[in-house]
Coordinates of C-alpha atoms and ligand atoms in Angstrom, one line a residue:
M1 CA 255.7 78.3 220.1
I2 CA 252.3 76.6 219.6
N3 CA 250.1 78.2 216.9
I4 CA 246.4 78.2 217.7
C5 CA 243.7 79.6 215.5
V6 CA 240.2 80.5 216.7
V7 CA 237.6 80.6 213.9
G8 CA 234.8 83.0 214.8
A9 CA 234.7 86.6 216.2
G10 CA 231.3 86.4 217.9
I11 CA 230.9 86.4 221.6
I12 CA 231.9 82.8 221.7
G13 CA 235.1 83.0 219.6
L14 CA 236.4 86.3 221.0
S15 CA 235.9 85.2 224.6
T16 CA 237.5 81.9 223.9
A17 CA 240.5 83.5 222.2
V18 CA 241.0 85.9 225.1
V19 CA 240.8 83.1 227.8
I20 CA 243.3 81.0 225.8
Q21 CA 245.7 84.0 225.8
Q22 CA 245.2 84.6 229.6
K23 CA 245.7 80.9 230.4
Y24 CA 248.8 80.0 228.3
G25 CA 250.5 83.4 227.9
S26 CA 253.6 83.5 225.7
A27 CA 253.6 79.8 225.2
V28 CA 251.1 80.2 222.5
S29 CA 250.4 82.5 219.6
V30 CA 246.7 83.0 219.0
T31 CA 245.1 84.0 215.6
L32 CA 241.5 85.0 215.4
I33 CA 240.0 84.3 211.9
A34 CA 236.5 85.4 210.9
D35 CA 234.6 87.0 208.0
K36 CA 232.2 88.9 210.3
F37 CA 233.2 91.1 213.3
S38 CA 231.2 93.4 215.6
P39 CA 228.7 95.0 214.8
N40 CA 227.8 92.2 212.4
T41 CA 227.7 89.2 214.6
T42 CA 224.7 87.5 216.1
G43 CA 225.3 88.8 219.6
D44 CA 225.3 92.4 218.3
G45 CA 221.6 92.3 217.6
A46 CA 220.7 90.3 220.7
A47 CA 219.4 92.0 223.9
G48 CA 222.2 90.3 225.9
L49 CA 220.1 89.3 228.9
W50 CA 221.6 86.7 231.1
G51 CA 219.2 83.6 231.3
P52 CA 219.5 80.1 229.9
Y53 CA 217.1 79.7 226.9
L54 CA 216.7 77.4 223.9
L55 CA 219.4 75.0 224.8
G56 CA 217.8 71.8 223.8
D57 CA 219.0 68.8 225.8
T58 CA 222.2 70.3 227.0
P59 CA 222.9 68.7 230.4
H60 CA 221.6 70.8 233.3
E61 CA 224.8 70.5 235.1
K62 CA 226.8 71.9 232.2
I63 CA 224.3 74.8 231.9
R64 CA 224.7 75.5 235.6
I65 CA 228.5 75.5 235.5
W66 CA 228.8 77.6 232.3
S67 CA 226.1 80.1 233.2
E68 CA 227.3 80.6 236.8
A69 CA 230.8 81.2 235.6
T70 CA 229.5 83.8 233.1
H71 CA 227.3 85.5 235.8
D72 CA 230.3 85.7 238.1
F73 CA 232.4 87.2 235.3
L74 CA 229.7 89.8 234.5
E75 CA 229.5 90.6 238.2
S76 CA 233.3 91.4 238.2
L77 CA 232.9 93.6 235.1
W78 CA 229.9 95.4 236.6
K79 CA 232.1 96.2 239.7
S80 CA 234.9 97.5 237.5
E81 CA 235.4 101.2 236.6
D82 CA 234.5 100.3 233.0
A83 CA 231.1 98.7 233.3
G84 CA 229.3 101.4 231.2
R85 CA 231.9 101.3 228.4
L86 CA 231.7 97.5 228.4
G87 CA 227.9 97.5 228.0
I88 CA 227.2 95.8 231.4
S89 CA 224.0 96.7 233.3
L90 CA 222.4 95.3 236.4
I91 CA 218.6 95.1 235.9
P92 CA 215.4 94.0 237.6
C93 CA 213.5 91.3 235.7
Y94 CA 209.9 90.1 235.7
R95 CA 209.3 86.8 233.9
V96 CA 205.7 85.7 233.5
N97 CA 204.0 82.7 232.0
V98 CA 200.6 81.2 231.2
E99 CA 202.0 77.8 232.2
V100 CA 203.2 76.9 235.7
E101 CA 206.8 75.7 235.2
P102 CA 209.2 74.2 237.8
L103 CA 211.3 76.9 239.3
P104 CA 214.5 77.4 237.3
A105 CA 217.7 75.6 238.4
W106 CA 219.5 79.0 238.2
K107 CA 217.3 80.7 240.9
N108 CA 220.2 81.0 243.3
T109 CA 222.6 82.4 240.7
V110 CA 220.7 85.6 240.1
Y111 CA 220.0 88.1 243.0
G112 CA 216.8 88.3 245.0
F113 CA 214.9 85.5 243.3
R114 CA 211.3 85.3 244.4
E115 CA 207.9 84.0 243.1
M116 CA 205.5 86.8 242.4
P117 CA 202.1 86.6 244.1
D118 CA 199.0 86.4 241.8
K119 CA 198.0 90.0 242.4
E120 CA 201.4 91.3 241.2
I121 CA 201.5 89.0 238.2
Q122 CA 198.2 90.5 237.0
K123 CA 199.5 94.0 237.5
I124 CA 202.7 93.4 235.5
G125 CA 201.4 91.1 232.8
R126 CA 198.4 90.4 230.6
P127 CA 195.3 88.4 231.4
G128 CA 195.7 84.6 231.6
L129 CA 199.1 84.6 233.2
R130 CA 199.5 82.0 236.0
Q131 CA 203.1 82.3 237.1
G132 CA 205.6 85.1 237.7
I133 CA 209.2 85.2 238.9
S134 CA 211.2 88.3 239.8
F135 CA 214.9 88.7 240.2
V136 CA 217.9 91.0 239.3
T137 CA 220.6 90.0 236.8
Y138 CA 223.0 91.3 234.2
I139 CA 222.7 92.4 230.6
C140 CA 225.8 92.3 228.4
E141 CA 225.5 94.4 225.3
C142 CA 227.7 92.7 222.6
S143 CA 227.9 95.8 220.4
K144 CA 229.8 97.5 223.3
F145 CA 231.4 94.4 224.8
L146 CA 232.9 92.8 221.6
P147 CA 235.0 95.8 220.6
Y148 CA 236.5 95.7 224.2
L149 CA 237.3 92.0 223.9
L150 CA 238.9 92.5 220.5
E151 CA 241.0 95.3 222.0
E152 CA 242.1 93.0 224.8
F153 CA 242.9 90.3 222.3
R154 CA 245.1 92.6 220.2
K155 CA 246.8 94.0 223.4
N156 CA 247.8 90.4 224.3
R157 CA 249.6 90.1 220.9
G158 CA 246.7 88.4 219.2
N159 CA 246.6 88.3 215.4
V160 CA 243.4 89.1 213.6
V161 CA 242.7 87.8 210.1
E162 CA 239.5 88.6 208.1
Q163 CA 238.9 85.5 205.9
T164 CA 236.3 83.0 205.1
I165 CA 237.4 79.4 205.9
K166 CA 236.0 76.7 203.7
N167 CA 237.5 73.7 205.4
W168 CA 240.2 72.7 208.0
A169 CA 242.7 71.9 205.2
Q170 CA 243.2 75.7 204.8
L171 CA 244.5 75.9 208.3
V172 CA 246.5 72.7 209.1
D173 CA 249.8 73.9 207.5
T174 CA 249.9 76.9 209.8
Y175 CA 248.2 76.0 213.0
D176 CA 248.7 73.2 215.6
I177 CA 245.3 73.6 217.2
I178 CA 242.0 74.8 215.6
V179 CA 239.3 76.2 217.9
D180 CA 235.9 76.2 216.1
C181 CA 233.5 78.9 217.3
S182 CA 231.7 79.3 214.0
G183 CA 228.1 79.4 215.4
I184 CA 225.4 78.5 213.0
R185 CA 227.9 78.0 210.2
A186 CA 229.4 74.9 212.0
R187 CA 226.7 73.1 210.0
D188 CA 229.0 73.5 207.0
L189 CA 232.5 74.0 208.5
A190 CA 232.3 71.1 210.9
G191 CA 229.9 69.2 208.7
D192 CA 227.4 69.0 211.6
R193 CA 223.9 68.6 210.2
S194 CA 222.3 68.8 213.6
V195 CA 223.0 72.6 213.7
A196 CA 219.9 74.5 212.6
P197 CA 218.8 78.1 213.1
K198 CA 216.2 79.3 215.6
R199 CA 215.3 82.5 213.8
G200 CA 214.8 85.6 215.9
Q201 CA 213.2 88.9 214.8
V202 CA 213.4 91.9 217.2
M203 CA 212.8 95.6 217.1
R204 CA 214.8 98.4 218.8
V205 CA 212.9 101.5 220.0
T206 CA 213.6 104.6 222.0
A207 CA 212.0 104.4 225.4
P208 CA 214.5 105.4 228.1
W209 CA 211.8 105.4 230.7
I210 CA 211.7 101.6 230.7
K211 CA 214.0 100.4 233.4
A212 CA 213.1 96.8 233.9
V213 CA 212.8 93.6 231.8
I214 CA 209.3 92.3 231.3
L215 CA 209.5 88.8 229.6
D216 CA 206.5 86.6 228.9
D217 CA 207.9 83.1 228.8
S218 CA 204.6 81.7 227.3
D219 CA 205.1 80.0 223.9
D220 CA 203.5 83.0 222.1
G221 CA 205.0 85.5 224.6
N222 CA 206.8 88.8 224.0
Y223 CA 209.6 90.6 225.8
V224 CA 210.7 94.1 226.5
I225 CA 214.4 94.4 227.4
P226 CA 216.1 97.7 228.0
N227 CA 219.6 98.3 226.6
M228 CA 221.6 101.5 227.2
D229 CA 220.6 103.3 224.0
S230 CA 217.4 101.5 223.0
V231 CA 214.8 99.0 224.3
V232 CA 214.7 95.6 222.6
L233 CA 211.2 94.4 221.8
G234 CA 210.8 90.7 220.9
G235 CA 210.5 88.3 219.6
T236 CA 210.3 85.2 217.6
H237 CA 212.0 81.8 217.7
Q238 CA 211.3 80.0 214.4
E239 CA 212.9 76.6 214.2
G240 CA 214.8 75.8 211.0
D241 CA 214.0 79.2 209.3
W242 CA 217.1 80.6 207.6
N243 CA 215.3 83.8 206.3
M244 CA 217.1 86.9 207.5
N245 CA 214.5 89.3 206.0
I246 CA 212.0 91.2 208.2
Y247 CA 208.6 89.5 208.2
P248 CA 205.8 92.1 208.4
E249 CA 203.7 89.6 210.4
D250 CA 206.4 89.3 213.0
T251 CA 206.7 93.1 213.2
Q252 CA 202.9 93.2 214.0
F253 CA 203.2 90.3 216.5
I254 CA 206.1 92.1 218.3
L255 CA 204.4 95.5 218.4
E256 CA 201.0 94.3 219.5
G257 CA 202.4 91.8 222.1
C258 CA 204.8 94.3 223.6
Q259 CA 202.1 97.1 223.7
R260 CA 199.9 94.7 225.5
L261 CA 202.6 94.3 228.2
V262 CA 203.5 98.1 228.2
P263 CA 200.8 100.2 226.5
A264 CA 203.0 103.3 226.3
L265 CA 205.1 101.6 223.7
K266 CA 202.5 102.6 221.2
H267 CA 204.0 106.0 220.8
V268 CA 207.7 105.3 220.7
P269 CA 210.1 105.9 217.8
V270 CA 211.4 102.7 216.1
Q271 CA 215.2 102.7 215.7
R272 CA 215.5 99.5 213.6
E273 CA 214.3 96.0 213.1
W274 CA 216.7 93.0 213.0
V275 CA 216.8 89.3 212.3
G276 CA 219.4 86.9 213.7
L277 CA 219.9 83.2 213.5
R278 CA 220.4 81.6 216.9
P279 CA 222.9 78.7 216.5
G280 CA 220.5 75.9 217.5
R281 CA 221.7 72.3 218.1
P282 CA 220.2 69.4 220.1
S283 CA 222.9 70.4 222.7
V284 CA 225.8 72.8 222.9
R285 CA 228.9 71.2 221.4
L286 CA 232.1 71.7 223.5
D287 CA 234.5 68.9 222.9
R288 CA 237.9 68.0 221.4
E289 CA 238.2 66.0 218.2
V290 CA 241.2 64.8 216.2
V291 CA 240.5 65.0 212.5
R292 CA 242.6 63.7 209.7
V293 CA 243.3 66.3 207.1
K294 CA 245.9 66.1 204.3
N295 CA 247.2 62.9 205.8
R296 CA 247.8 64.6 209.0
K297 CA 246.1 64.6 212.4
V298 CA 245.0 67.9 213.8
T299 CA 243.1 68.8 217.0
V300 CA 239.9 70.7 216.5
I301 CA 238.1 72.0 219.6
H302 CA 234.5 72.7 219.0
N303 CA 232.6 75.4 220.9
Y304 CA 229.3 76.2 219.1
G305 CA 225.6 75.6 219.2
H306 CA 224.7 78.0 222.1
G307 CA 221.1 78.6 220.9
G308 CA 219.4 81.5 222.6
S309 CA 222.1 81.6 225.4
G310 CA 225.5 82.6 223.9
V311 CA 225.6 85.7 226.0
T312 CA 224.6 83.7 229.1
L313 CA 227.2 80.9 228.7
F314 CA 230.2 82.5 226.9
W315 CA 232.7 82.9 229.8
G316 CA 232.1 79.4 231.3
C317 CA 232.3 77.8 227.8
A318 CA 235.5 79.8 227.0
K319 CA 237.1 78.5 230.2
E320 CA 236.2 74.9 229.3
A321 CA 237.4 75.3 225.7
A322 CA 240.7 76.7 227.1
D323 CA 241.0 73.6 229.3
L324 CA 240.6 71.4 226.2
V325 CA 243.4 73.4 224.6
G326 CA 245.5 72.4 227.6
E327 CA 244.7 68.8 227.1
A328 CA 245.6 69.0 223.5
L329 CA 248.9 70.7 224.3
S330 CA 249.9 67.9 226.6
S331 CA 248.7 65.1 224.4
K332 CA 251.2 62.8 222.8
L333 CA 249.8 63.7 219.4
L334 CA 251.0 67.3 219.6
K335 CA 254.3 66.4 221.4
S336 CA 255.2 64.2 218.5
R337 CA 254.8 67.1 216.1
L338 CA 257.0 69.5 218.1
Ligands
LIG1 C1 216.9 87.8 218.4 C2 218.0 87.2 219.3 C3 218.0 87.5 220.6 C4 219.0 86.9 221.5 N1 219.0 87.3 222.8 C5 219.9 86.7 223.6 C6 219.9 87.1 225.0 O1 219.2 88.0 225.5 N2 220.8 86.4 225.8 C7 221.6 85.5 225.4 O2 222.4 84.9 226.2 N3 221.6 85.1 224.1 C8 220.8 85.7 223.2 N4 220.8 85.4 221.9 C9 221.7 84.3 221.4 C10 223.1 84.8 221.2 O3 223.0 85.9 220.4 C11 223.9 83.7 220.4 O4 223.8 82.4 221.1 C12 225.3 84.1 220.3 O5 225.4 85.4 219.8 C13 226.1 83.1 219.4 O6 227.4 83.6 219.3 P1 228.5 82.9 218.4 O7 229.8 83.6 218.7 O8 228.4 81.4 218.6 O9 228.0 83.1 216.9 P2 228.1 84.4 215.9 O10 227.9 85.6 216.7 O11 227.1 84.1 214.8 O12 229.6 84.4 215.4 C14 230.0 83.4 214.5 C15 231.4 83.9 214.0 O13 232.0 82.9 213.2 C16 232.5 83.4 212.0 N5 232.4 82.3 211.1 C17 231.6 81.3 211.0 N6 231.9 80.5 210.0 C18 233.0 81.0 209.4 C19 233.8 80.6 208.3 N7 233.5 79.5 207.6 N8 234.9 81.4 208.0 C20 235.2 82.5 208.7 N9 234.4 82.9 209.7 C21 233.3 82.2 210.1 C22 231.6 84.6 211.7 O14 232.2 85.5 210.8 C23 231.4 85.1 213.1 O15 232.5 86.0 213.4 C24 219.9 86.0 221.0 C25 219.9 85.7 219.6 C26 219.0 86.3 218.8 C27 219.0 85.9 217.3

């Protein structure tokens, strides 16, 4: 039996752990180790809208493969009997911009993509907007979806350990392969100094009459994204800012900007404000490394640095991480240890 541990119980770690179980079945024993679980992971506060965002120089082809696989997976969940319980919605989106950008590479992944005529952009948005695109895509609410994934993981004989890992040395005596899904904290755990936060502050309000996403892609833009029990108003993306306290000036920016997009938001009850740190990196890290720990070689598969797109890429990345586990399983290195 091969012992694998996955560090991280966010959307990336949990999905990776489940895909490894699905792919290798009883040949492996998978343990999930984390010190934070839902509802306290980054994805729990995110709106969960599908759409590649803040991914640095991650190769376009990789983004296409991972995001399409995730879109297909969300489609299969949406068509299941459990879509509501799992937090999956299908929703119309209007994305507007003061700049005219090239059309996104993912335009054929979503449904009914079209460019909005000027007249329509002015109706939906605020003055000064020059571009608008409209399409239908999925939202995956992690606060509903992660408990489901954890349940699946346990059902497939997965072990769950609540623990903080300081270094790989803590794991090498027990596990043959380590899968690193530590998000922003890969900066310390994997010693990767290129990992840095993109701070995001948002607000959740009660406004069940909002049934579409309105997202202003301009640099100083705001967004309004409906979830099932709240509407997420956003948002900020402050590079390198680790502060998880609410900034009153961000609250004001969010309220004023979103009310400019949807004036009726002026009178809605606020449920809560939240700050999360997107795991920023020059590009997503999804690779296999052999590290020497305690005079022993151990395979570490890294899957972190998903920036503002963890919920957009998770399934595609989980599948690729599971393929890397397969490579490690068949490598001479591991065979010599068996
Ligand atoms: C405001 C905001 C809005 C967003 N909106 C969207 C959106 O609409 N669509 C989208 O696709 N993405 C969105 N994102 C981005 C998305 O939320 C993240 O990319 C994603 O949640 C990252 O998931 P993760 O599993 O890598 O990290 P995390 O959720 O942070 O999980 C990390 C896990 O690793 C564990 N861990 C780390 N280090 C250790 C250690 N040393 N020992 C033990 N455990 C450890 C933690 O306990 C945790 O379980 C948004 C993010 C923010 C902040």
